[in-house]
JSON list of C-alpha atoms in Angstrom, two decimals:
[
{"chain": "A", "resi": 1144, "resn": "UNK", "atom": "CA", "xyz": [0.00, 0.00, 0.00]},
{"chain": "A", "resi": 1145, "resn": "UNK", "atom": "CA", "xyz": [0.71, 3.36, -0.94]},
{"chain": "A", "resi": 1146, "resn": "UNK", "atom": "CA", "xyz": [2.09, 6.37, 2.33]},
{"chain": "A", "resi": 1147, "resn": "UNK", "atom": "CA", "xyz": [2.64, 10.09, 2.06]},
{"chain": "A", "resi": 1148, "resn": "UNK", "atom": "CA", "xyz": [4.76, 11.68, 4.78]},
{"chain": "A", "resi": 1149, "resn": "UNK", "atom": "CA", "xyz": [4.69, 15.14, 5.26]},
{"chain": "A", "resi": 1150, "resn": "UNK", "atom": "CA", "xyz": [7.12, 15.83, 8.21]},
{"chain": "A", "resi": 1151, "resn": "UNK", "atom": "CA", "xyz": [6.58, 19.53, 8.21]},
{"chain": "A", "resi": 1152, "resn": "UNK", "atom": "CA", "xyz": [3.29, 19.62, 10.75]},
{"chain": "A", "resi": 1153, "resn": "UNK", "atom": "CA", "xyz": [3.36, 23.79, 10.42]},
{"chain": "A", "resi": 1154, "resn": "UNK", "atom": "CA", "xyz": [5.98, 26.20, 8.80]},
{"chain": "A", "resi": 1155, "resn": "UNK", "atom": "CA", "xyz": [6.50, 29.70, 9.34]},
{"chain": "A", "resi": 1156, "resn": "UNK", "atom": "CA", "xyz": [8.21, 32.11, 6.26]},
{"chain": "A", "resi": 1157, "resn": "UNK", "atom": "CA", "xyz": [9.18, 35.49, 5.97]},
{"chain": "A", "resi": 1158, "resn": "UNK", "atom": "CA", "xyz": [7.58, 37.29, 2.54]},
{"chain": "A", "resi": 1159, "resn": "UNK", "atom": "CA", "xyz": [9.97, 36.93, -0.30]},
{"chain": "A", "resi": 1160, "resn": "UNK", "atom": "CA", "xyz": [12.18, 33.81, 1.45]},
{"chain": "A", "resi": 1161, "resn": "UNK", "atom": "CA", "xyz": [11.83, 31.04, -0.11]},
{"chain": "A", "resi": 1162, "resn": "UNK", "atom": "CA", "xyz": [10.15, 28.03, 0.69]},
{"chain": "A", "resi": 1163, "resn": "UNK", "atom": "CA", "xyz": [10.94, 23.75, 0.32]},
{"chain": "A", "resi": 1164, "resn": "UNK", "atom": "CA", "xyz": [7.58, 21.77, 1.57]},
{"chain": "A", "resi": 1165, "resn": "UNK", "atom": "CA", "xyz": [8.69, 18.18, 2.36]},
{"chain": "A", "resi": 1166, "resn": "UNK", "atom": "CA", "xyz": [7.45, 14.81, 1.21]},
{"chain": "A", "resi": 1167, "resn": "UNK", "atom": "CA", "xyz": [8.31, 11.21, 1.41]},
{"chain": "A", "resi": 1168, "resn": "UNK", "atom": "CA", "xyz": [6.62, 8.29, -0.60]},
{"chain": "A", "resi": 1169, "resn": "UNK", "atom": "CA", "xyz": [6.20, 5.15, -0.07]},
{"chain": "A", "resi": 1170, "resn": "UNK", "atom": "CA", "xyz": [5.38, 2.94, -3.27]},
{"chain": "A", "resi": 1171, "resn": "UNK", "atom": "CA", "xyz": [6.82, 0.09, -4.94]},
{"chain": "A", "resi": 1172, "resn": "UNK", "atom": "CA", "xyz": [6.63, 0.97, -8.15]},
{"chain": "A", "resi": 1173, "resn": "UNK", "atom": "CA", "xyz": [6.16, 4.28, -10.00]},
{"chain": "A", "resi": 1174, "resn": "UNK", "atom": "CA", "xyz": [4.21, 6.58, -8.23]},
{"chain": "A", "resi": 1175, "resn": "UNK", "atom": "CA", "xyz": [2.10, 9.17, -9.73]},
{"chain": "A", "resi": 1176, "resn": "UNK", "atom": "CA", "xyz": [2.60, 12.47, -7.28]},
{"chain": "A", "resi": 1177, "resn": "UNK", "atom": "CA", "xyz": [0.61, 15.22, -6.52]},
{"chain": "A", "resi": 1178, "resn": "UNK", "atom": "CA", "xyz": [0.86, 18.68, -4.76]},
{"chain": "A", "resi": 1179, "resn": "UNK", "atom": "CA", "xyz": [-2.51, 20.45, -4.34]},
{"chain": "A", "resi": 1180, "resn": "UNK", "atom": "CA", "xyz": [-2.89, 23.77, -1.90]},
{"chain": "A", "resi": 1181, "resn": "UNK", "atom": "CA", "xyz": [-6.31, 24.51, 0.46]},
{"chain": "A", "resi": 1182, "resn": "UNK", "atom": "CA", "xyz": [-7.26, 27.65, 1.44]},
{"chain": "A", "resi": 1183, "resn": "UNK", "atom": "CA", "xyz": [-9.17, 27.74, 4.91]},
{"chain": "A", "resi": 1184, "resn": "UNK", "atom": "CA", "xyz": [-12.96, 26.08, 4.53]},
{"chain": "A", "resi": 1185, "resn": "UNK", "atom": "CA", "xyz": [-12.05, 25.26, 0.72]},
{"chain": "A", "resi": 1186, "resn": "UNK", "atom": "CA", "xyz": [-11.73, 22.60, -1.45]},
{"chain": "A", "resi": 1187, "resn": "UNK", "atom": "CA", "xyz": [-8.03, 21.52, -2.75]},
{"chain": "A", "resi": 1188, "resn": "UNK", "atom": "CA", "xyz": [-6.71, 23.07, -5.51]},
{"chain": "A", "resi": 1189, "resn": "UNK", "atom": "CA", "xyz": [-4.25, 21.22, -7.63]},
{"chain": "A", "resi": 1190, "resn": "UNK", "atom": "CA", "xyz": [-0.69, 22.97, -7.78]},
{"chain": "A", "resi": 1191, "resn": "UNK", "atom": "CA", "xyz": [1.49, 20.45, -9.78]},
{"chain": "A", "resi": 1192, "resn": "UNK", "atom": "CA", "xyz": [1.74, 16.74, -10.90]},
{"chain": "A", "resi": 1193, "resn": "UNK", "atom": "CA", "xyz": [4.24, 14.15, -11.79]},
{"chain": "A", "resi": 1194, "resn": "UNK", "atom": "CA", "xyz": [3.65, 11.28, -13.98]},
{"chain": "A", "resi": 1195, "resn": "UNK", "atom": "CA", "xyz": [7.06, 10.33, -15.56]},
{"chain": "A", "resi": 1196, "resn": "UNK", "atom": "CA", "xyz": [9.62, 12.21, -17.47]},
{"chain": "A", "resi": 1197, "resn": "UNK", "atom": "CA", "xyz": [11.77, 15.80, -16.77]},
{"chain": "A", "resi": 1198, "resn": "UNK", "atom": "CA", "xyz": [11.79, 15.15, -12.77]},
{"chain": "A", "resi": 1199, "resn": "UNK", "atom": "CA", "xyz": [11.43, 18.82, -11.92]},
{"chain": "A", "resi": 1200, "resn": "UNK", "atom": "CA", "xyz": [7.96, 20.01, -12.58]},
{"chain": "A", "resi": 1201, "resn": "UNK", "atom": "CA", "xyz": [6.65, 23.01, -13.01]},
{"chain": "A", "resi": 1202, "resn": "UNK", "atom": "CA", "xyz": [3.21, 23.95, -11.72]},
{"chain": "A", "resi": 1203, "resn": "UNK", "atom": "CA", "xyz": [0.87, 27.15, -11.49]},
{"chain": "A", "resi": 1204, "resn": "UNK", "atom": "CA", "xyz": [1.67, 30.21, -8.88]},
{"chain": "A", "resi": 1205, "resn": "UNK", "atom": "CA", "xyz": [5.21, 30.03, -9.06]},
{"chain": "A", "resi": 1206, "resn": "UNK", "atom": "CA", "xyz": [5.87, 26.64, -7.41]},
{"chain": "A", "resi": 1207, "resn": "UNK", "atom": "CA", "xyz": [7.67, 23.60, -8.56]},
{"chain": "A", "resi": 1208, "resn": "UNK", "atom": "CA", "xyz": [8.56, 20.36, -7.35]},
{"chain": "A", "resi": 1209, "resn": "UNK", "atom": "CA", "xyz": [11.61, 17.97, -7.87]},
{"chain": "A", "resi": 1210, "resn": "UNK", "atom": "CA", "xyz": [10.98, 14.04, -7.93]},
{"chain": "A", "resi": 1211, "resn": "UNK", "atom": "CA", "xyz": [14.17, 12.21, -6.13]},
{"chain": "A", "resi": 1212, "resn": "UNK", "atom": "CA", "xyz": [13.75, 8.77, -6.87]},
{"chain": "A", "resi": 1213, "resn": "UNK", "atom": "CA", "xyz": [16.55, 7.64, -4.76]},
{"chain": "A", "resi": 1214, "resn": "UNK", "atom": "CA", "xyz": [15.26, 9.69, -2.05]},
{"chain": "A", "resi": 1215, "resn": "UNK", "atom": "CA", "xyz": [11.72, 8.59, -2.32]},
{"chain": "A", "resi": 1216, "resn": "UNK", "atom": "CA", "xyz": [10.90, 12.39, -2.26]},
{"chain": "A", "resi": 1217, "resn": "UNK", "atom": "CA", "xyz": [8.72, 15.21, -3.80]},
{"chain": "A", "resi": 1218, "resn": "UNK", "atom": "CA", "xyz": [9.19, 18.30, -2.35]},
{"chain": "A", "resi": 1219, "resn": "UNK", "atom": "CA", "xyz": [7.84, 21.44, -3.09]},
{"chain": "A", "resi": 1220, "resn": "UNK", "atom": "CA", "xyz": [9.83, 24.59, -4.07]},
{"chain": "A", "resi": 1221, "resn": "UNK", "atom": "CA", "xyz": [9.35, 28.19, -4.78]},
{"chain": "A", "resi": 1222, "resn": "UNK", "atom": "CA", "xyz": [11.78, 31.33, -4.58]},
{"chain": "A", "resi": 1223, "resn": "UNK", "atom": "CA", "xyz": [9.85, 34.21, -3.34]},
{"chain": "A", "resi": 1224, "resn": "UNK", "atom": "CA", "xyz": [6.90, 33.41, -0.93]},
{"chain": "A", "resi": 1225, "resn": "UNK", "atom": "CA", "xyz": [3.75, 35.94, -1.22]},
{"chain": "A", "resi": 1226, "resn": "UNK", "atom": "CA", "xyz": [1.74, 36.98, 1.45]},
{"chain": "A", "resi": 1227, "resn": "UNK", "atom": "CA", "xyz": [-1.42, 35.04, -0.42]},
{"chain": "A", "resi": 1228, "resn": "UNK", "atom": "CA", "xyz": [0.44, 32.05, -0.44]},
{"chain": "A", "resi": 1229, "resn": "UNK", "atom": "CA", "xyz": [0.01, 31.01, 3.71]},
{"chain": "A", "resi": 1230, "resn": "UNK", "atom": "CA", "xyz": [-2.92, 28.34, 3.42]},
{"chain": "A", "resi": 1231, "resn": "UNK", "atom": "CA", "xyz": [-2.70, 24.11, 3.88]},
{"chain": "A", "resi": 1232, "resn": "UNK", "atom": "CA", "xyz": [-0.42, 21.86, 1.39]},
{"chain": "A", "resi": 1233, "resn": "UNK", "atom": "CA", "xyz": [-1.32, 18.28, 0.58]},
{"chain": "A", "resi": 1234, "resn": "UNK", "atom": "CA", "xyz": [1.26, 15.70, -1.38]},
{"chain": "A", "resi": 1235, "resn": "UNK", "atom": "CA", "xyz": [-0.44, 12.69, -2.78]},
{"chain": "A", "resi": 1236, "resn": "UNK", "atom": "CA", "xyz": [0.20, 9.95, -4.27]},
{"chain": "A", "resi": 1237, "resn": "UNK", "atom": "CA", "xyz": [-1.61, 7.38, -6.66]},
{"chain": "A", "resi": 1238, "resn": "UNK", "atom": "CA", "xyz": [-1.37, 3.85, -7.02]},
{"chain": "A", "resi": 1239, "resn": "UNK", "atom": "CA", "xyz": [-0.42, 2.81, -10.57]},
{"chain": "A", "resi": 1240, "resn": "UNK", "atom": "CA", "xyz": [-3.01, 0.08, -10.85]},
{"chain": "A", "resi": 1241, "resn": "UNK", "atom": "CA", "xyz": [-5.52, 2.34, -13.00]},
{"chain": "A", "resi": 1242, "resn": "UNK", "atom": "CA", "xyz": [-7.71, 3.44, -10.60]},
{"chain": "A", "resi": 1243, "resn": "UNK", "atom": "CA", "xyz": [-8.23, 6.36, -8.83]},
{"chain": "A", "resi": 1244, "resn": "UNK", "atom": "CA", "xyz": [-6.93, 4.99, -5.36]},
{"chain": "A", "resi": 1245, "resn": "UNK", "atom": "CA", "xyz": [-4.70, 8.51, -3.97]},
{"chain": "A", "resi": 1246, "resn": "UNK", "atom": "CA", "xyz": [-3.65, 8.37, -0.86]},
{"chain": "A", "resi": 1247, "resn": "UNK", "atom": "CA", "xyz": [-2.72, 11.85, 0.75]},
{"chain": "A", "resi": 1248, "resn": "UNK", "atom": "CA", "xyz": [-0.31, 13.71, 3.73]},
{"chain": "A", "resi": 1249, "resn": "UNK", "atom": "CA", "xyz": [-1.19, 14.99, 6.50]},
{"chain": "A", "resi": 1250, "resn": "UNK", "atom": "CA", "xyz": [-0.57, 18.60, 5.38]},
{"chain": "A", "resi": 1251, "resn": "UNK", "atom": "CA", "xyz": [1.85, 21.39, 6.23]},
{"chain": "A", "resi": 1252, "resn": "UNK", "atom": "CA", "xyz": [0.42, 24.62, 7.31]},
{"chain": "A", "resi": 1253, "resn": "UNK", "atom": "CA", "xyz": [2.70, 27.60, 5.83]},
{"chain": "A", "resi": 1254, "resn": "UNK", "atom": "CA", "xyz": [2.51, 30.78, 7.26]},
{"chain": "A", "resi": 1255, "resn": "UNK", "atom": "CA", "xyz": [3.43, 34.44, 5.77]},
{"chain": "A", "resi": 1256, "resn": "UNK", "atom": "CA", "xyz": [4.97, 36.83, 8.14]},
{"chain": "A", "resi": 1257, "resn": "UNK", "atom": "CA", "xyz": [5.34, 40.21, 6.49]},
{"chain": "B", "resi": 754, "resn": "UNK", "atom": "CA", "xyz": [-15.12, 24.36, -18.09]},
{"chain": "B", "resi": 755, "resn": "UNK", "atom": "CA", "xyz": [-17.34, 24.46, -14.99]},
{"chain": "B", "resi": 756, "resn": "UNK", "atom": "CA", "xyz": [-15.32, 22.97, -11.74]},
{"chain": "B", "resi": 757, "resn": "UNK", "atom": "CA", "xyz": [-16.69, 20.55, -9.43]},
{"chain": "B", "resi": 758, "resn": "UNK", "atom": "CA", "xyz": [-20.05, 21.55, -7.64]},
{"chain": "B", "resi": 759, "resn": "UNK", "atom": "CA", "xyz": [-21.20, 19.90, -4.46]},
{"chain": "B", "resi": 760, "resn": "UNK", "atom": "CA", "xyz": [-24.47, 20.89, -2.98]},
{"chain": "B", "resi": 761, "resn": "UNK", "atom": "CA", "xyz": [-25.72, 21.59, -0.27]},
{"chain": "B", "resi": 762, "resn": "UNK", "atom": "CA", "xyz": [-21.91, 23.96, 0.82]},
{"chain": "B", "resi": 763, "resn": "UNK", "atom": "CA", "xyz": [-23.39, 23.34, 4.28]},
{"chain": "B", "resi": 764, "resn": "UNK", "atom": "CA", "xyz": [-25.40, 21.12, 6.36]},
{"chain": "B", "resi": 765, "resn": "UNK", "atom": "CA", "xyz": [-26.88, 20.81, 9.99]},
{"chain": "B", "resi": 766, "resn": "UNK", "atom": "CA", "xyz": [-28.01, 17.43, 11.11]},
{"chain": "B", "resi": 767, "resn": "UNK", "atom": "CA", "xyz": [-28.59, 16.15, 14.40]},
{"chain": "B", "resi": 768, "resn": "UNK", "atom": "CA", "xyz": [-27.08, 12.17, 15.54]},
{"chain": "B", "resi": 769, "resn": "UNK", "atom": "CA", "xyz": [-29.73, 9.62, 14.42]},
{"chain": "B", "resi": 770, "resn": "UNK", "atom": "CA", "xyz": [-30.46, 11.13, 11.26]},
{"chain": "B", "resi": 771, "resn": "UNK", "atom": "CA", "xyz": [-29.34, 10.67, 7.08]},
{"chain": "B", "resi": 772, "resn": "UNK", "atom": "CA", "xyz": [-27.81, 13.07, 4.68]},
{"chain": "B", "resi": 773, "resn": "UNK", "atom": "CA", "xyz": [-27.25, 12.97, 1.15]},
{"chain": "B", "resi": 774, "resn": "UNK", "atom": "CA", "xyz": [-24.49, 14.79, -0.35]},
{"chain": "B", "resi": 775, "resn": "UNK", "atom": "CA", "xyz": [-24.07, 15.61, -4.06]},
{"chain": "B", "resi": 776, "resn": "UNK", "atom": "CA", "xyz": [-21.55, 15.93, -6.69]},
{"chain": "B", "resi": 777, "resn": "UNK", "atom": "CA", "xyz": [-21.43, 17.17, -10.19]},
{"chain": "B", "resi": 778, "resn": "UNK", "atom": "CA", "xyz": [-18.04, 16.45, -12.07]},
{"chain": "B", "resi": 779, "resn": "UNK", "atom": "CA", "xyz": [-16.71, 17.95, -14.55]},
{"chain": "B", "resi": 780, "resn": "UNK", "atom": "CA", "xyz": [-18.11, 17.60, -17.84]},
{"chain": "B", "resi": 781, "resn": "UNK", "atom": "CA", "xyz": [-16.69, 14.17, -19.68]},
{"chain": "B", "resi": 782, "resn": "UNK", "atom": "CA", "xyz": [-15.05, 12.93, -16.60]},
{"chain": "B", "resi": 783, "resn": "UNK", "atom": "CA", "xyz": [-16.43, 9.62, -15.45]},
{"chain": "B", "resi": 784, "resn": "UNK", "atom": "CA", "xyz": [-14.80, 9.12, -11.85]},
{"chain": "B", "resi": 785, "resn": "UNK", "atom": "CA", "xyz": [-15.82, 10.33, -8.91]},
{"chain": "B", "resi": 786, "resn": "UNK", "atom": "CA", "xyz": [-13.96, 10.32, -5.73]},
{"chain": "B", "resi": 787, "resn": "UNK", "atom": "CA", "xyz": [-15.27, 11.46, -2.19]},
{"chain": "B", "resi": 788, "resn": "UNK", "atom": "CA", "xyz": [-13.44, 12.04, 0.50]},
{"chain": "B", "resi": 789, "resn": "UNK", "atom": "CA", "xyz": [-13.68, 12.71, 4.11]},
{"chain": "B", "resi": 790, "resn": "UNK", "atom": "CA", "xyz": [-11.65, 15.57, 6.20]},
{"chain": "B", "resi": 791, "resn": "UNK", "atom": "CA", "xyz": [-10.95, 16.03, 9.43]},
{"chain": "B", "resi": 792, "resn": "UNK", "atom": "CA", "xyz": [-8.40, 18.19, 12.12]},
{"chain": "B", "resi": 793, "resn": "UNK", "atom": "CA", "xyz": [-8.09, 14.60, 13.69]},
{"chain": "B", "resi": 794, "resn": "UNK", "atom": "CA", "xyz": [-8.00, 12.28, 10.91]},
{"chain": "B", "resi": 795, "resn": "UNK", "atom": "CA", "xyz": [-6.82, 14.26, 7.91]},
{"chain": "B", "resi": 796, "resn": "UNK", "atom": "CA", "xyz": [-8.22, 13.64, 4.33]},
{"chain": "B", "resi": 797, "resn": "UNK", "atom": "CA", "xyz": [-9.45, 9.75, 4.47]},
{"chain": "B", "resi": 798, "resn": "UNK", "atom": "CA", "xyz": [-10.66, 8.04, 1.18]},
{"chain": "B", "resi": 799, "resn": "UNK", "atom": "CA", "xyz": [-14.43, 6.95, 1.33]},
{"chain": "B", "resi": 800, "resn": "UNK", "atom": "CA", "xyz": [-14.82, 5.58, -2.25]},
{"chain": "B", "resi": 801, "resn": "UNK", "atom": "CA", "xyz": [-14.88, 5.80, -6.06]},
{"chain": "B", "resi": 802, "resn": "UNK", "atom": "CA", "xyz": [-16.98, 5.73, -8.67]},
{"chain": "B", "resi": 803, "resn": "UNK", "atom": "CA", "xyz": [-16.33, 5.14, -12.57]},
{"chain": "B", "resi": 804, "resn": "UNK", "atom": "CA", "xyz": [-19.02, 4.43, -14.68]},
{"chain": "B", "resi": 805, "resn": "UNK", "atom": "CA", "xyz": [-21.95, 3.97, -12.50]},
{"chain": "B", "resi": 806, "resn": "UNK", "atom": "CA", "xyz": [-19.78, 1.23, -10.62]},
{"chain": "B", "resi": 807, "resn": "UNK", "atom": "CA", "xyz": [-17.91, 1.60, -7.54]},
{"chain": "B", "resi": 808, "resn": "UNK", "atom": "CA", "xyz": [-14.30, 0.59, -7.96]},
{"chain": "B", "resi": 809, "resn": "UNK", "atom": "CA", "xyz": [-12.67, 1.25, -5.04]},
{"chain": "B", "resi": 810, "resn": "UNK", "atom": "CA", "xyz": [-13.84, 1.39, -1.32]},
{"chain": "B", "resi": 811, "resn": "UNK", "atom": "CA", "xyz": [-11.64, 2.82, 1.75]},
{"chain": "B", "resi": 812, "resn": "UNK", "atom": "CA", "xyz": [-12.06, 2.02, 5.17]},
{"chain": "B", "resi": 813, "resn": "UNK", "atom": "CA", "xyz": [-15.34, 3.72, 6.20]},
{"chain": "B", "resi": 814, "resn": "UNK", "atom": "CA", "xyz": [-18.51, 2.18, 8.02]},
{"chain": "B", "resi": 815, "resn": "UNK", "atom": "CA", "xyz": [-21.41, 0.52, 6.50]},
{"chain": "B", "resi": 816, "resn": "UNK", "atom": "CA", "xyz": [-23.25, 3.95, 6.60]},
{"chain": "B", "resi": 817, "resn": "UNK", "atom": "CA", "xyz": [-21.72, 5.55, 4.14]},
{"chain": "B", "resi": 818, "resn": "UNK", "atom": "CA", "xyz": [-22.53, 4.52, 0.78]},
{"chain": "B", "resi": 819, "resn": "UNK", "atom": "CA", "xyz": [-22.72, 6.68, -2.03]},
{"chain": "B", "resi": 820, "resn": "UNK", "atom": "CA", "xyz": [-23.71, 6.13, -6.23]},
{"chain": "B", "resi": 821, "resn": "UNK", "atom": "CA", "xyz": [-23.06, 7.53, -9.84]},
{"chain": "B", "resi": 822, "resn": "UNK", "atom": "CA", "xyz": [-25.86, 8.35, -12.57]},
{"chain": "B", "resi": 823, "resn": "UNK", "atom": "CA", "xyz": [-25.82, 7.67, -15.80]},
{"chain": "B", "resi": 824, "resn": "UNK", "atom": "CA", "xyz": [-24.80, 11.50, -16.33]},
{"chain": "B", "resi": 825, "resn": "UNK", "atom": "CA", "xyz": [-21.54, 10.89, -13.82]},
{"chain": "B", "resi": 826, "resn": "UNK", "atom": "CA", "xyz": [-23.27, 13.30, -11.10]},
{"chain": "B", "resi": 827, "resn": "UNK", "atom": "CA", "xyz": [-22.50, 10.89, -7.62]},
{"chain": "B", "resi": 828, "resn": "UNK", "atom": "CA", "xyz": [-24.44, 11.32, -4.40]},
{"chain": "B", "resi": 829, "resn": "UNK", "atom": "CA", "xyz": [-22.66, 10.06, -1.23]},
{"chain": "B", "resi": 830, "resn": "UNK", "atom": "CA", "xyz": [-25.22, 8.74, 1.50]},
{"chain": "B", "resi": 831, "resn": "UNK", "atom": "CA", "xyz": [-24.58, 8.52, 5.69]},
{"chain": "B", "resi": 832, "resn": "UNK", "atom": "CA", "xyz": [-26.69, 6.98, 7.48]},
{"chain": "B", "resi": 833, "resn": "UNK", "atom": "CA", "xyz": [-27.12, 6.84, 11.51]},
{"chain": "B", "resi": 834, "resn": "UNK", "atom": "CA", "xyz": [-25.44, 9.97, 11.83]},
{"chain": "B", "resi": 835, "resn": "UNK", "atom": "CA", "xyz": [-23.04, 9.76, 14.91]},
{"chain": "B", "resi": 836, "resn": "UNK", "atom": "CA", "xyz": [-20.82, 13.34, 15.91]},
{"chain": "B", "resi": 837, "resn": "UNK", "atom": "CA", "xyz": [-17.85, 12.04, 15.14]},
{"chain": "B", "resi": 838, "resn": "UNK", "atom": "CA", "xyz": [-19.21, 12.29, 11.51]},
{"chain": "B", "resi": 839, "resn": "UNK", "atom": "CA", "xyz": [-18.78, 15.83, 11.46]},
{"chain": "B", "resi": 840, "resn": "UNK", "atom": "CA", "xyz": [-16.72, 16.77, 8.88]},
{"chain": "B", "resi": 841, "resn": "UNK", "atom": "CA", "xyz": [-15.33, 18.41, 5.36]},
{"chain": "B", "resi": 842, "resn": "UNK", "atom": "CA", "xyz": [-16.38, 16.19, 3.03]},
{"chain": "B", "resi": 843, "resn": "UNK", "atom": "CA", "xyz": [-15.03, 16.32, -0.40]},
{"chain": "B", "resi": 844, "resn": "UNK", "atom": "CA", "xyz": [-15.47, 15.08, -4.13]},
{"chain": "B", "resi": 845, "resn": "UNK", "atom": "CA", "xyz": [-12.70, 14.89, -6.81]},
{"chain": "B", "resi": 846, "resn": "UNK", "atom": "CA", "xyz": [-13.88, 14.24, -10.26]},
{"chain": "B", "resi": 847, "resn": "UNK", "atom": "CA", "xyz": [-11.14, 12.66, -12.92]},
{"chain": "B", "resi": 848, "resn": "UNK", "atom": "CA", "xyz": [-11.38, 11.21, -16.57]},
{"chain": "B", "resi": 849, "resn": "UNK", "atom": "CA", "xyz": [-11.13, 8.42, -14.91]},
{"chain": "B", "resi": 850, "resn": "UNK", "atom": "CA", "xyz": [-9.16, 6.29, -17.89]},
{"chain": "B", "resi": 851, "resn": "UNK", "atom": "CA", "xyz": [-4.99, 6.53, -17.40]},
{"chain": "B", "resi": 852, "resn": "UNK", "atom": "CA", "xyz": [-3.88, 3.41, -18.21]},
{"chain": "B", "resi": 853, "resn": "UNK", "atom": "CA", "xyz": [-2.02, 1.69, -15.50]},
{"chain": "B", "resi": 854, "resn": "UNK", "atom": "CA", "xyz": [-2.03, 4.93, -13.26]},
{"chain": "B", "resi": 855, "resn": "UNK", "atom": "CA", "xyz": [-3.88, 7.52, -11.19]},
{"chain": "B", "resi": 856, "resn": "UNK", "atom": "CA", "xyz": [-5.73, 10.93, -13.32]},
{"chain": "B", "resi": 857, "resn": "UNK", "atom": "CA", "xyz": [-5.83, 13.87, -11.94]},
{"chain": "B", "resi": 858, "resn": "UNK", "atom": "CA", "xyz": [-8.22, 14.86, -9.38]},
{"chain": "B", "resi": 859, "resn": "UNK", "atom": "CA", "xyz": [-9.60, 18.18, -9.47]},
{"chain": "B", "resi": 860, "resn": "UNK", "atom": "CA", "xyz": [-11.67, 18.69, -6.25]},
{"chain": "B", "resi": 861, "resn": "UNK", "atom": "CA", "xyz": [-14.79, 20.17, -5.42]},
{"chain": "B", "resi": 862, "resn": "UNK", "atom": "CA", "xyz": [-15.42, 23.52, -3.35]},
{"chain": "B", "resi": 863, "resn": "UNK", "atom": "CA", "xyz": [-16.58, 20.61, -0.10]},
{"chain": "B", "resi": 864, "resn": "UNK", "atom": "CA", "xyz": [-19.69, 20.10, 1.65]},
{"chain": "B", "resi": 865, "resn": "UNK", "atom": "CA", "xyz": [-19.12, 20.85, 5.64]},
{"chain": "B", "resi": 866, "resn": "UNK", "atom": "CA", "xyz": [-21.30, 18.75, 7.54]},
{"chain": "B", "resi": 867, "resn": "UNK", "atom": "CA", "xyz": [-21.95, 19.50, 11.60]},
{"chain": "B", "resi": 868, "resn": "UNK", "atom": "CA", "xyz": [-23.93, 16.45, 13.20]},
{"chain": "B", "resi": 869, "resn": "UNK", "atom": "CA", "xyz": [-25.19, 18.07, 16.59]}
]
């Protein structure tokens, strides 16, 4: 069976540091990965995906993600942290069996200071 | 493209009683996942639906059932409702069809259920 970790319970930035979200897998074969963002009393929004291919990903608002296979890792990146970023992060991960079976982390809480 | 509706956005029930939830993917996919969130428990798979069949089933109670229509639109059922039932609860619709591997969810705005 599939396992997210997300270590990272809450984390606390500075407007315009930057910012590394952590995530282990756990998956024996190739795992499809996800990164998806919730703002407070909302529904997840999807930031990025990896299927297979370049293993740094680019997704929407700036952020991007590098897959470390050896590392069984996924974590999420971006240079210059905005204010409208703070809100929940989620990595997932999907079984490759063809269905729609994604197990998901327990979510790091990121925090703008200005 | 219209995004994922759920309706009702919120609901008020008391222990003992039923809710129905619903879902309305996006247009041409065909899977339908709900979930359940918590502060406790996180986001918890309930089930899936492709095709007016469920596929895939988490750990969850007896109560909870759910369905798809012939149009893809799903409806999640709880039944019994205990307090601990309170939650966020979720749908992600998909295509539904990656061969071998997981599409991409695109989630739903949530329906936030308080069982008094």
């Amino acid at each position: 069976a599939q396992s997210v970790t997300q270590p990272d319970i809450h984390i606390t930035v500075s407007e315009g540091a930057s910012l590394e979200l952590r995530c282990n897998y756990s998956y024996g074969a190739t795992p499809y990965l996800f990164w998806y963002v919730q703002s407070p009393g909302q529904g997840l929004q999807l930031l990025l995906k990896y299927f297979s291919g370049d293993t740094l990903v680019q997704g929407i608002k700036g952020f991007e993600a590098e897959f470390k296979r050896s590392q069984s890792s996924f974590n999420l990146r971006k240079p210059s942290v905005h204010w409208s970023d703070a809100a929940e992060y989620f990595c997932a991960v999907g079984a490759s069996g063809g269905y729609q079976k994604v197990t998901f982390g327990t979510g790091t809480k990121l925090q703008v200071i200005p | 493209k219209a995004g994922v509706t759920q309706t009702p956005r919120y609901l008020i029930k008391t222990r003992g009683q039923q809710v129905t939830l619903s879902c309305s993917p996006i247009s041409g996919h065909r899977s339908v996942s709900w979930y359940q969130q918590t502060p406790g428990q996180g986001l918890q798979f309930l089930f899936e639906y492709f095709s007016e069949t469920q596929r895939n089933k988490g750990n969850f109670p007896g109560r909870f059932s759910g369905r798809q229509f012939s149009n893809s639109r799903s409806e999640m059922n709880v039944s019994t409702l205990e307090l601990g039932d309170s939650a966020l609860y979720l749908c992600a619709s998909s295509l539904g069809v990656q061969r071998g591997g997981t599409d991409t969810q695109y989630f739903g705005p949530g329906t936030r259920l308080t069982v008094l």
